[in-house]
mmCIF file of C-alpha atoms and ligand atoms in Angstrom:
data_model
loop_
_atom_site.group_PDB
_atom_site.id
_atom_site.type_symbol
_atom_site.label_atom_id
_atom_site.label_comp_id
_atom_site.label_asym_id
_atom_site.label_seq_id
_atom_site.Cartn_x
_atom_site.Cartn_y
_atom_site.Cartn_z
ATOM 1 C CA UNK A 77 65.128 36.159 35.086
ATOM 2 C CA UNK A 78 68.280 35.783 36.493
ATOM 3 C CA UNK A 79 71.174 37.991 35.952
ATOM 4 C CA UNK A 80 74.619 36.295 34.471
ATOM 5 C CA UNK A 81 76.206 37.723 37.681
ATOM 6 C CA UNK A 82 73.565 36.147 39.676
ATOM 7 C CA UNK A 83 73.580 32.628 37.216
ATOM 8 C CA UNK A 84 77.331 32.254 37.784
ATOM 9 C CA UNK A 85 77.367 32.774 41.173
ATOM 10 C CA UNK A 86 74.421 30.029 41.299
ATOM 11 C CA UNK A 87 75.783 27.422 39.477
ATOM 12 C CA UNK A 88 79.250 28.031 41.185
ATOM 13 C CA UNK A 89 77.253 27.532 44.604
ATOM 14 C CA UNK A 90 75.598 24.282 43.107
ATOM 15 C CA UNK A 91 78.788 22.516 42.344
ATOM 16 C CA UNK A 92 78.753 19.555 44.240
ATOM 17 C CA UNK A 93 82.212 18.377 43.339
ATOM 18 C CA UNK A 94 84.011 20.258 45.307
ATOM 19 C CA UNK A 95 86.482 22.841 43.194
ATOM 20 C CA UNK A 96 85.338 23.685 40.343
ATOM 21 C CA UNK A 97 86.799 24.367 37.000
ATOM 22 C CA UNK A 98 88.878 27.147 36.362
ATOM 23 C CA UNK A 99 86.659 29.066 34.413
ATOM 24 C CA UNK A 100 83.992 28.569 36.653
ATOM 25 C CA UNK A 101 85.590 30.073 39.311
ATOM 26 C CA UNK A 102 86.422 32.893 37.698
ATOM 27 C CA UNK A 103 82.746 33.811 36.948
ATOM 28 C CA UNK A 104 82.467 33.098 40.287
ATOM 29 C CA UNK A 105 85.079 35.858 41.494
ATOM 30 C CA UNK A 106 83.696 37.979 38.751
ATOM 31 C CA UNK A 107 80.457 37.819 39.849
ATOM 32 C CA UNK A 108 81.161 38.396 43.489
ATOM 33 C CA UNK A 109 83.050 41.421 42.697
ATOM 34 C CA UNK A 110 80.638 42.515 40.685
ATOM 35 C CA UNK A 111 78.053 42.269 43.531
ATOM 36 C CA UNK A 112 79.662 44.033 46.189
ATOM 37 C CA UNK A 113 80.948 47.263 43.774
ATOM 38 C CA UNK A 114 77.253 47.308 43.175
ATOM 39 C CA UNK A 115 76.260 47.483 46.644
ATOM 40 C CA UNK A 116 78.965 49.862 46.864
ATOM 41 C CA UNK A 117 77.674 51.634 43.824
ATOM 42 C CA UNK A 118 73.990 51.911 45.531
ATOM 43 C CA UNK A 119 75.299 53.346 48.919
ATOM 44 C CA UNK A 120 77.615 55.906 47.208
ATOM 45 C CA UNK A 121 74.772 56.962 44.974
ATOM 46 C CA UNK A 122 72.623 57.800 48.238
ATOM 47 C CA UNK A 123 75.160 59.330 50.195
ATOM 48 C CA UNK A 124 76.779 61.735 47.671
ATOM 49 C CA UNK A 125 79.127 59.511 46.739
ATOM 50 C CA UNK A 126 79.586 59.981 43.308
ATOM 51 C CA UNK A 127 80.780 63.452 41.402
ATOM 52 C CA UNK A 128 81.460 65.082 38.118
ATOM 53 C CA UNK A 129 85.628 66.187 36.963
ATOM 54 C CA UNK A 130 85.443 68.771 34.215
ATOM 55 C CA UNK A 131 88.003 68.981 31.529
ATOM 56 C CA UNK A 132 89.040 71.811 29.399
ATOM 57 C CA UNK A 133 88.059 71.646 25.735
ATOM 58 C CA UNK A 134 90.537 73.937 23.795
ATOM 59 C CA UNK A 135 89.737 76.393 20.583
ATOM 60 C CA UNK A 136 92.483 75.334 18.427
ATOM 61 C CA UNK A 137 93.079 78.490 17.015
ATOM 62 C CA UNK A 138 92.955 81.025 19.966
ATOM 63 C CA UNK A 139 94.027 78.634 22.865
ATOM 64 C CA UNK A 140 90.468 79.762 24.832
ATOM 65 C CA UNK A 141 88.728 77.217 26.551
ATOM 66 C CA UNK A 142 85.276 76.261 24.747
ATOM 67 C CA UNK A 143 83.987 73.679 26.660
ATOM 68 C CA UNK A 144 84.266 71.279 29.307
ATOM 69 C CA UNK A 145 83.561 67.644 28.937
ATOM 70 C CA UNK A 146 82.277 66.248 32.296
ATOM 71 C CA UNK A 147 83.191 63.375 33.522
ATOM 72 C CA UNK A 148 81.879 60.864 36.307
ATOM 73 C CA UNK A 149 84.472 59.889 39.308
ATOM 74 C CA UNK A 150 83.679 57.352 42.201
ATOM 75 C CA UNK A 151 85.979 57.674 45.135
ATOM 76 C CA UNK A 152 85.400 53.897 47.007
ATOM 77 C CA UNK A 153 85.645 54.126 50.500
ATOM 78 C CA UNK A 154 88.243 51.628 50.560
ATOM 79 C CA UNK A 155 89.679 51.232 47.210
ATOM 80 C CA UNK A 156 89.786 54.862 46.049
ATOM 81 C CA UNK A 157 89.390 56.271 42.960
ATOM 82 C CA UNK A 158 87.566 53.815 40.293
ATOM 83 C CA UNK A 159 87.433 54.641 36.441
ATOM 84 C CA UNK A 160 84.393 55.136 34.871
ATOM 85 C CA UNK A 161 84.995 52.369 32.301
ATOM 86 C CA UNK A 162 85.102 49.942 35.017
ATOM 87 C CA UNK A 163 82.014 51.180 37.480
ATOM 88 C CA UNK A 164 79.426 52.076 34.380
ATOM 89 C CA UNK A 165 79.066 48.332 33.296
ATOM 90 C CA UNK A 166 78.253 47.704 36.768
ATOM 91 C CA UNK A 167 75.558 50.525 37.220
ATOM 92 C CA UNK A 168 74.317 49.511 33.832
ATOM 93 C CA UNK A 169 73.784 45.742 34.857
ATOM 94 C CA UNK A 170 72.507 46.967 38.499
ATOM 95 C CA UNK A 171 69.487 49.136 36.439
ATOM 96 C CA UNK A 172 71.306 52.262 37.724
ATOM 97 C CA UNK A 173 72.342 53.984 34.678
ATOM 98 C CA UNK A 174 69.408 56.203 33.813
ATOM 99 C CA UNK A 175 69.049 57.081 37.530
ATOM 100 C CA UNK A 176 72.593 58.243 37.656
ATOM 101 C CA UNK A 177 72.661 59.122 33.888
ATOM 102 C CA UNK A 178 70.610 61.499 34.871
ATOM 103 C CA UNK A 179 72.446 62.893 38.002
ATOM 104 C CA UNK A 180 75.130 63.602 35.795
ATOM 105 C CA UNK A 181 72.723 65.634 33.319
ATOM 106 C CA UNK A 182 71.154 67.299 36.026
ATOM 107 C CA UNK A 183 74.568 68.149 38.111
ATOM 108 C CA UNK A 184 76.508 69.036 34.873
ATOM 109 C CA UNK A 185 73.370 71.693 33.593
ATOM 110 C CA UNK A 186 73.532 73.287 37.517
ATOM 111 C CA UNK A 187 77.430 73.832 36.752
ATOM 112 C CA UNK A 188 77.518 75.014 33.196
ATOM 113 C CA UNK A 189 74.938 77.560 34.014
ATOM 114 C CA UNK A 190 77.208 79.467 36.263
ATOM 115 C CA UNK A 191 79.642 79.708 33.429
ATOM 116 C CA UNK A 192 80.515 82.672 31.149
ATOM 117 C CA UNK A 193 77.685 81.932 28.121
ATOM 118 C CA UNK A 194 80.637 81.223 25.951
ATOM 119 C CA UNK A 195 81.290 77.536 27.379
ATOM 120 C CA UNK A 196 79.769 74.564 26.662
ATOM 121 C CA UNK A 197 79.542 71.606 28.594
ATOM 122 C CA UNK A 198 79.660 67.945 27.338
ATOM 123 C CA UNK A 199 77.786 64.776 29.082
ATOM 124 C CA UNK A 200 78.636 61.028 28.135
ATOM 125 C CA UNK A 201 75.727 59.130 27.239
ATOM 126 C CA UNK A 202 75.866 55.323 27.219
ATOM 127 C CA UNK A 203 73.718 53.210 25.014
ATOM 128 C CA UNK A 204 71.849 51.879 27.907
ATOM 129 C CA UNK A 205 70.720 55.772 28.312
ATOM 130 C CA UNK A 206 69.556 55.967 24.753
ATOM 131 C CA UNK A 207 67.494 53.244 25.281
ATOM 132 C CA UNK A 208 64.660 54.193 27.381
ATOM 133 C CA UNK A 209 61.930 57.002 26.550
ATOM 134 C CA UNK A 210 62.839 59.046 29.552
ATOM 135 C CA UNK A 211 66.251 60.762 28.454
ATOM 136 C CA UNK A 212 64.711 63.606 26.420
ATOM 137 C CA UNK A 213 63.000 64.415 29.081
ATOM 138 C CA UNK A 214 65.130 64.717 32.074
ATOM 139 C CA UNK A 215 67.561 66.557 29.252
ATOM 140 C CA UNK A 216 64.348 68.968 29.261
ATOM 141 C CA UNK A 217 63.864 69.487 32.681
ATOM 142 C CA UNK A 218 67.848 69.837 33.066
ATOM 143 C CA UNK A 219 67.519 72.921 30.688
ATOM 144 C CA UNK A 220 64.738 74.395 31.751
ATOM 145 C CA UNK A 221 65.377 74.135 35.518
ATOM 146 C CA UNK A 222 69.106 75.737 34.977
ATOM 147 C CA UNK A 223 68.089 77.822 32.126
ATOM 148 C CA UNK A 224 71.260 76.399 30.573
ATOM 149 C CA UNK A 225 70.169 77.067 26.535
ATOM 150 C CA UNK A 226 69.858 74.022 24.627
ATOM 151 C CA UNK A 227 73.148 74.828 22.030
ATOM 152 C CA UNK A 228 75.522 74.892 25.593
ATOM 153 C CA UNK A 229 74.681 71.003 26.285
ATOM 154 C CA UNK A 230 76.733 68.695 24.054
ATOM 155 C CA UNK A 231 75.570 65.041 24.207
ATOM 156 C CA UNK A 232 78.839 62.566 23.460
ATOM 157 C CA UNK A 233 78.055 58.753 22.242
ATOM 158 C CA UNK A 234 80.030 56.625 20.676
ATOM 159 C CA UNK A 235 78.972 54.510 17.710
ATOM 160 C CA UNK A 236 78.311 52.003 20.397
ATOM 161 C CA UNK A 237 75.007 53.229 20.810
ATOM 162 C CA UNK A 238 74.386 52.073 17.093
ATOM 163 C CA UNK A 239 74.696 48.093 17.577
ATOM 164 C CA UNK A 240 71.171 47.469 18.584
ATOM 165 C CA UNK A 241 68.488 48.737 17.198
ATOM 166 C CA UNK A 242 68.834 51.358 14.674
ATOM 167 C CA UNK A 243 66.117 52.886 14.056
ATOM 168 C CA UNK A 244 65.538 53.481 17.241
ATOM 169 C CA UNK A 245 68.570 54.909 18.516
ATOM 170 C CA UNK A 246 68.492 57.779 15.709
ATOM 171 C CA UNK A 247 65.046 57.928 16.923
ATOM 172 C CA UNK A 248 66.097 58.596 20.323
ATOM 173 C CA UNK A 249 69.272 61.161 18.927
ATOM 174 C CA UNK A 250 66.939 63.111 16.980
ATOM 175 C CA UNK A 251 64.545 63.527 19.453
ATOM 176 C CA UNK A 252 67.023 65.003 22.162
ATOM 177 C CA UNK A 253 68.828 67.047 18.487
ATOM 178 C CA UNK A 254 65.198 68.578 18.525
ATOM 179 C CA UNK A 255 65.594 70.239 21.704
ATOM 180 C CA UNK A 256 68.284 72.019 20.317
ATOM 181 C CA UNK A 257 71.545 70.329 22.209
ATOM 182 C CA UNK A 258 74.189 69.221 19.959
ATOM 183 C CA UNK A 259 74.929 65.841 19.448
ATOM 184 C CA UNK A 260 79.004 64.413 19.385
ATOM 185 C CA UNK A 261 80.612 61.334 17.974
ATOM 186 C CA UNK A 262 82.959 60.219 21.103
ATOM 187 C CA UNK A 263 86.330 58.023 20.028
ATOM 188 C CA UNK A 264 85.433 58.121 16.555
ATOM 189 C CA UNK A 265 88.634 55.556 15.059
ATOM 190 C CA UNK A 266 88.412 53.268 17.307
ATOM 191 C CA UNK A 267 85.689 50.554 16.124
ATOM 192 C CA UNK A 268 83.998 50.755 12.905
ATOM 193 C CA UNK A 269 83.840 54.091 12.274
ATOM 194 C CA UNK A 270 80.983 53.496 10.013
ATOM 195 C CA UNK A 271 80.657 56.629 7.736
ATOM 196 C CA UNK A 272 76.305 55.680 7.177
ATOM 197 C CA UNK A 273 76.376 56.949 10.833
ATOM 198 C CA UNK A 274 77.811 60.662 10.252
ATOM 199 C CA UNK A 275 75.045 60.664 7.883
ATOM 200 C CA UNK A 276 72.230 59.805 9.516
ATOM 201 C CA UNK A 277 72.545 61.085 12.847
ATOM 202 C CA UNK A 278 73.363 64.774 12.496
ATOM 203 C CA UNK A 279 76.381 65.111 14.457
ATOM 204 C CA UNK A 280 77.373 68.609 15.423
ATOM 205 C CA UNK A 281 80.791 67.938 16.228
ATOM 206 C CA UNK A 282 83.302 64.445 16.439
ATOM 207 C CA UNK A 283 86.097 63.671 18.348
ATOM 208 C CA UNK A 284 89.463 61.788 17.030
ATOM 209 C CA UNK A 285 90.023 59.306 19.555
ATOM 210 C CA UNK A 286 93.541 59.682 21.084
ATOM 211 C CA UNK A 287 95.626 56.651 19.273
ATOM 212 C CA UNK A 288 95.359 58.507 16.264
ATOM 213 C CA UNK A 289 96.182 61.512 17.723
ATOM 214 C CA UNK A 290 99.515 59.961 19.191
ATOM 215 C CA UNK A 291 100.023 58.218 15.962
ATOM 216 C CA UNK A 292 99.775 60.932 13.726
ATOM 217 C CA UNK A 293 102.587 62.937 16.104
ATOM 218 C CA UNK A 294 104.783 60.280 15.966
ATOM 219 C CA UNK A 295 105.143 60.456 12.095
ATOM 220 C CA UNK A 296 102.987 57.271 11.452
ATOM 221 C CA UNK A 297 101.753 58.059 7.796
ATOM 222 C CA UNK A 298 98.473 55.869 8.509
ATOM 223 C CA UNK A 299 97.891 57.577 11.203
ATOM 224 C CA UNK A 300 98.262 61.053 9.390
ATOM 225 C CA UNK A 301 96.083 59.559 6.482
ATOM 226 C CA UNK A 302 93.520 58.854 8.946
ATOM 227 C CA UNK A 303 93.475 62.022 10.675
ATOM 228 C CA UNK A 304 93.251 63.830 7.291
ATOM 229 C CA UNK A 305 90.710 61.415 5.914
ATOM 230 C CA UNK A 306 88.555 62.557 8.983
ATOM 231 C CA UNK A 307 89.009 66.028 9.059
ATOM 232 C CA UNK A 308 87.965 66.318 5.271
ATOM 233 C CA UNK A 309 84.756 64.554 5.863
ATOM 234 C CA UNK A 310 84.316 66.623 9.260
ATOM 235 C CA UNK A 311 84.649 70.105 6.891
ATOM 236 C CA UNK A 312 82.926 68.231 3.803
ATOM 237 C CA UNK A 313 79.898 67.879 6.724
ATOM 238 C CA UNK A 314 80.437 71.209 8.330
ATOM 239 C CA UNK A 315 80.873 69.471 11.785
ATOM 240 C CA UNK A 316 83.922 70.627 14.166
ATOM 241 C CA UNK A 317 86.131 68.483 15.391
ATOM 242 C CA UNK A 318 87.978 67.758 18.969
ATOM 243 C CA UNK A 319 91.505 66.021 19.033
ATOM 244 C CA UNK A 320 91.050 63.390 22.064
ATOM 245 C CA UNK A 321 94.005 62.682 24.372
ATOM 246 C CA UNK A 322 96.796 65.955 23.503
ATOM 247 C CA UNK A 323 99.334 64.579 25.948
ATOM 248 C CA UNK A 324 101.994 66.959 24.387
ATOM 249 C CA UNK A 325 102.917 70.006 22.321
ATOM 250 C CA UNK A 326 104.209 68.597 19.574
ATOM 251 C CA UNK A 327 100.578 66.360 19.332
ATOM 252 C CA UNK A 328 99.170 69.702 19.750
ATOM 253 C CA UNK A 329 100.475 71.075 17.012
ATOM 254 C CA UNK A 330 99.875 68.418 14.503
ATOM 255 C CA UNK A 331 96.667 68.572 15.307
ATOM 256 C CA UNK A 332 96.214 72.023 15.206
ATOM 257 C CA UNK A 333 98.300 72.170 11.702
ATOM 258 C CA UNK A 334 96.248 68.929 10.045
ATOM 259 C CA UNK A 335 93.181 71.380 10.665
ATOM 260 C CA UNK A 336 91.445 70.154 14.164
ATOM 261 C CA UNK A 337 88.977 72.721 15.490
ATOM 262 C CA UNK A 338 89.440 71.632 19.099
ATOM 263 C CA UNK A 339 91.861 69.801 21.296
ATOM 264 C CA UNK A 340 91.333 68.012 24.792
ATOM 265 C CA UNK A 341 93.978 66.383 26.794
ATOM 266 C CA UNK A 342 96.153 66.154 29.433
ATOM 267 C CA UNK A 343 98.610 68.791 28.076
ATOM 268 C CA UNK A 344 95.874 71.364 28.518
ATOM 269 C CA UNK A 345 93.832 70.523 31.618
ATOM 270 C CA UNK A 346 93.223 67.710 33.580
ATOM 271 C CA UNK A 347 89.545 66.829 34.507
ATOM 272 C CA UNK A 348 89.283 68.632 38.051
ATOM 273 C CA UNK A 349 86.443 69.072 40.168
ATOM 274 C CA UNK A 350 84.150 71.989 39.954
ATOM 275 C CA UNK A 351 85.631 73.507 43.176
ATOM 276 C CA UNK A 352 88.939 73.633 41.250
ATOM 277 C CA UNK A 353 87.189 75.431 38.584
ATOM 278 C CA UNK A 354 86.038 78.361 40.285
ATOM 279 C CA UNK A 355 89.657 78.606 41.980
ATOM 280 C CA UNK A 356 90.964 78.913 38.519
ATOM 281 C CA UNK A 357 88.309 81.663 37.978
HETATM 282 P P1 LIG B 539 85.631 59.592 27.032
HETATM 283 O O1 LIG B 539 84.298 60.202 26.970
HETATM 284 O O2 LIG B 539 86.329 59.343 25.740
HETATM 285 O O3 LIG B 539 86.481 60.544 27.961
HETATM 286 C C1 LIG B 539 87.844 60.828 27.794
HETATM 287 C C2 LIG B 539 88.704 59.998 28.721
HETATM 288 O O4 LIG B 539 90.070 60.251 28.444
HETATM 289 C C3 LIG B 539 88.524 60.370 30.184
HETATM 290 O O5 LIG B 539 88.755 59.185 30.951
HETATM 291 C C4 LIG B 539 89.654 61.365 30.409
HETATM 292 O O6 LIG B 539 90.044 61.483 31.773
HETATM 293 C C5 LIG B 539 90.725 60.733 29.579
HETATM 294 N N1 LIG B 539 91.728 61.692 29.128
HETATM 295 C C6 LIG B 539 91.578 63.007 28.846
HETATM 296 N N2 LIG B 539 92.721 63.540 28.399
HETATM 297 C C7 LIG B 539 93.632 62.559 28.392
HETATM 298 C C8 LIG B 539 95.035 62.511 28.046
HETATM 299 O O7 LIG B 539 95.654 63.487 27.636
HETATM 300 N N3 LIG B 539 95.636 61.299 28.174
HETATM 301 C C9 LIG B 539 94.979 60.189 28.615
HETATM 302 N N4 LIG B 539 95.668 59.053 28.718
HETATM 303 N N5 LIG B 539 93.672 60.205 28.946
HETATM 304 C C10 LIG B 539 93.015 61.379 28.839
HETATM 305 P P2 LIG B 539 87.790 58.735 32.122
HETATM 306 O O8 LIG B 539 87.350 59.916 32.909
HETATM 307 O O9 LIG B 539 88.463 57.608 32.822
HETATM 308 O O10 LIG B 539 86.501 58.195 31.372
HETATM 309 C C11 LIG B 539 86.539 57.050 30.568
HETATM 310 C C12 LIG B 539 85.259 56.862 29.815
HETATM 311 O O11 LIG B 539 84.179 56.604 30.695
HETATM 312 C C13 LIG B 539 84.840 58.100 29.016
HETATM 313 O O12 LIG B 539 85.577 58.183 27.821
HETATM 314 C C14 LIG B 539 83.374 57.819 28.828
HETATM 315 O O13 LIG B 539 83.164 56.939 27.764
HETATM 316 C C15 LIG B 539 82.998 57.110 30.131
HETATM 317 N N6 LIG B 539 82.333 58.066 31.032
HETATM 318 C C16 LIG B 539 82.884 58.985 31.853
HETATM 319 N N7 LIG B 539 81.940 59.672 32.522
HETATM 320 C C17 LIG B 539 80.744 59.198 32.109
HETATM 321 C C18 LIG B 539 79.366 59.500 32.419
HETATM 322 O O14 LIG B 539 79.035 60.406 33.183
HETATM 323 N N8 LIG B 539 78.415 58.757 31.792
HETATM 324 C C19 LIG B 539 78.733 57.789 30.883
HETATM 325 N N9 LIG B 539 77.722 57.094 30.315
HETATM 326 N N10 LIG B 539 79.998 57.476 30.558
HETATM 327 C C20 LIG B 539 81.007 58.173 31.161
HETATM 328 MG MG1 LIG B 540 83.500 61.705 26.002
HETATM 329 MG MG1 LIG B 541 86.526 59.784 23.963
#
C-alpha cells in the first residue's frame, strides 16, 4: 500500500503533460519535504540526534516546582531547531512513533529518577502511541528499570486520542492507569472538550490550554466563564488542574485567584535541557 506521500509524489512523476496543476505540485513539494525530514528523522534517531527539554510545572499556591513536563526537540543539522508539532506527523507517517515514543519514556524515567521524590515528570503521548499493545509495556519496563514509582510518571493526551476507536483507547488508558501512573488531559479548550471523556477515562489531572489562559487575563468574560466552568468540574471530579502557557504575572495571578492548582509557562521556566537542570540544582 502506498503511502499519500509516496502516491503524490507518483502521480506527480507520471504527469505526462508537462507542469502540472497547482495543487498537484504542491503535494508534490509536500511530499518531497516530507521524505527527506524523514530520512533526516531516521539518521538523527540513530545518531543521538534527538533529546528531551524539561519545563517547570508550578504549585500554585507555594511557587515550588512539582513537575516537569518533557518535551521532544530535534536540532536539524542544517535547519536547526524543528518543533515537535511539525516533526511528530512525520515520525508518525514514517512508523517511527512508538520507537521514539518510547525513547522519550525511557529517557524521561532515567531523568526523573535522579530527582528529589517530590517531582513528577510528564510524557506526551500521541494517539498513534495509544494505538498499539506495546505502550504499557515499555511504560513497565521504564519504571521498573529506573525504579521511578508509578504515581511520578504523568501520561498527557489530548482528546485527540479519542477520535478513533473508543473503546479501545480507554482500553489502552486504563491499562497503563493500572500501573499506577496518572493519566492528564493536554489542551483541554481547544477542540471539543467533550465532558463524556472526563468521565470515562479517569483523568488525574487537566490542563487549560493557553488561549484561555490569555483570554481570561485580558478581561474576556467568556474566557473567565470558561476557565471557571472548568475548574468547577476539575474540583466537582477531584482532579488538579495546570494553567498552560503563563506568559505573565498578571495571567499568573488570575489563574492562581480563579482557583488553578498548577501553572506552566514561559513566565516560570522555559523547557531547558537536562544539563541546565542540574546547573540550576
Ligand atoms: P504540549 O504538550 O501542549 O506542550 C506545551 C507546548 O507549549 C510546548 O511546545 C511548550 O514549549 C510550549 N509552551 C510552554 N510554555 C509556553 C508559554 O508560556 N508560551 C508559549 N507560547 N508556549 C509555551 P513544544 O515543545 O513546541 O511542543 C508542542 C507540542 O508537541 C506539545 O504540546 C505536544 O503536543 C507535542 N510534543 C512535544 N513533545 C512530544 C513527545 O515527546 N511526544 C509526543 N507524542 N508529542 C510531543
Ligand atoms: Mg503536554
Ligand atoms: Mg498542552
Amino acid at each position: 500500500l502506498m503511502r499519500s506521500a509516496d502516491l503524490a509524489l507518483y502521480r506527480a512523476k507520471q504527469d505526462g503533460r508537462g507542469g502540472f496543476a497547482y495543487f498537484e505540485r504542491r503535494m508534490y513539494e509536500e511530499a518531497e519535504e516530507s521524505r527527506l525530514l524523514e530520512q533526516d528523522v531516521r539518521q538523527a534517531l540513530s545518531e543521538d540526534g534527538l533529546a528531551l527539554a524539561y519545563q517547570p510545572i508550578i504549585d500554585a499556591t507555594t511557587g515550588a516546582v512539582v513537575g516537569r513536563e518533557a518535551l521532544l526537540r530535534w536540532r536539524h543539522p542544517k535547519r536547526g531547531d524543528i518543533p515537535p508539532d511539525q516533526f511528530i506527523p512525520i515520525i508518525e507517517d514514517a512508523g517511527l512513533i512508538h520507537q521514539i515514543g518510547d525513547w522519550v519514556i525511557r529517557e524521561a524515567c532515567a531523568e526523573a529518577a535522579r530527582w528529589d521524590r517530590q517531582t513528577r515528570v510528564a510524557v506526551n503521548i500521541s494517539a498513534a502511541q495509544l494505538s498499539g499493545a506495546g505502550l504499557a509495556k515499555t511504560v513497565l519496563g521504564a519504571l521498573a528499570s529506573t525504579r521511578l514509582e508509578p504515581s511520578r510518571l504523568e501520561l498527557e493526551v489530548t482528546e485527540s486520542v479519542f477520535l478513533g476507536d473508543d473503546a479501545v483507547t480507554l482500553a489502552s488508558l486504563e491499562r497503563l492507569r493500572a500501573l499506577g501512573v496518572r493519566l492528564v488531559l493536554d489542551d483541554f479548550g481547544k477542540g471539543y472538550s467533550s465532558f463524556g471523556y472526563l468521565s470515562r477515562a479517569h483523568f488525574a489531572k487537566i490542563k487549560i490550554d493557553q488561549s484561555f489562559v490569555r483570554g481570561a487575563a485580558d478581561g474576556a468574560q467568556d474566557c473567565v466563564a470558561i476557565v471557571h466552568a472548568i475548574l468547577a468540574l476539575a474540583r466537582g471530579l477531584g482532579v488538579e488542574t495546570t494553567a498552560e502557557g503563563v506568559e505573565t504575572e498578571a495571567q499568573a495571578e488570575v489563574m492562581q485567584q480563579l482557583g488553578c492548582t498548577q501553572l506552566q509557562g514561559f513566565h516560570f521556566g522555559r523547557p531547558v535541557p537536562a544539563e541546565e537542570l542540574e546547573q540550576l540544582g
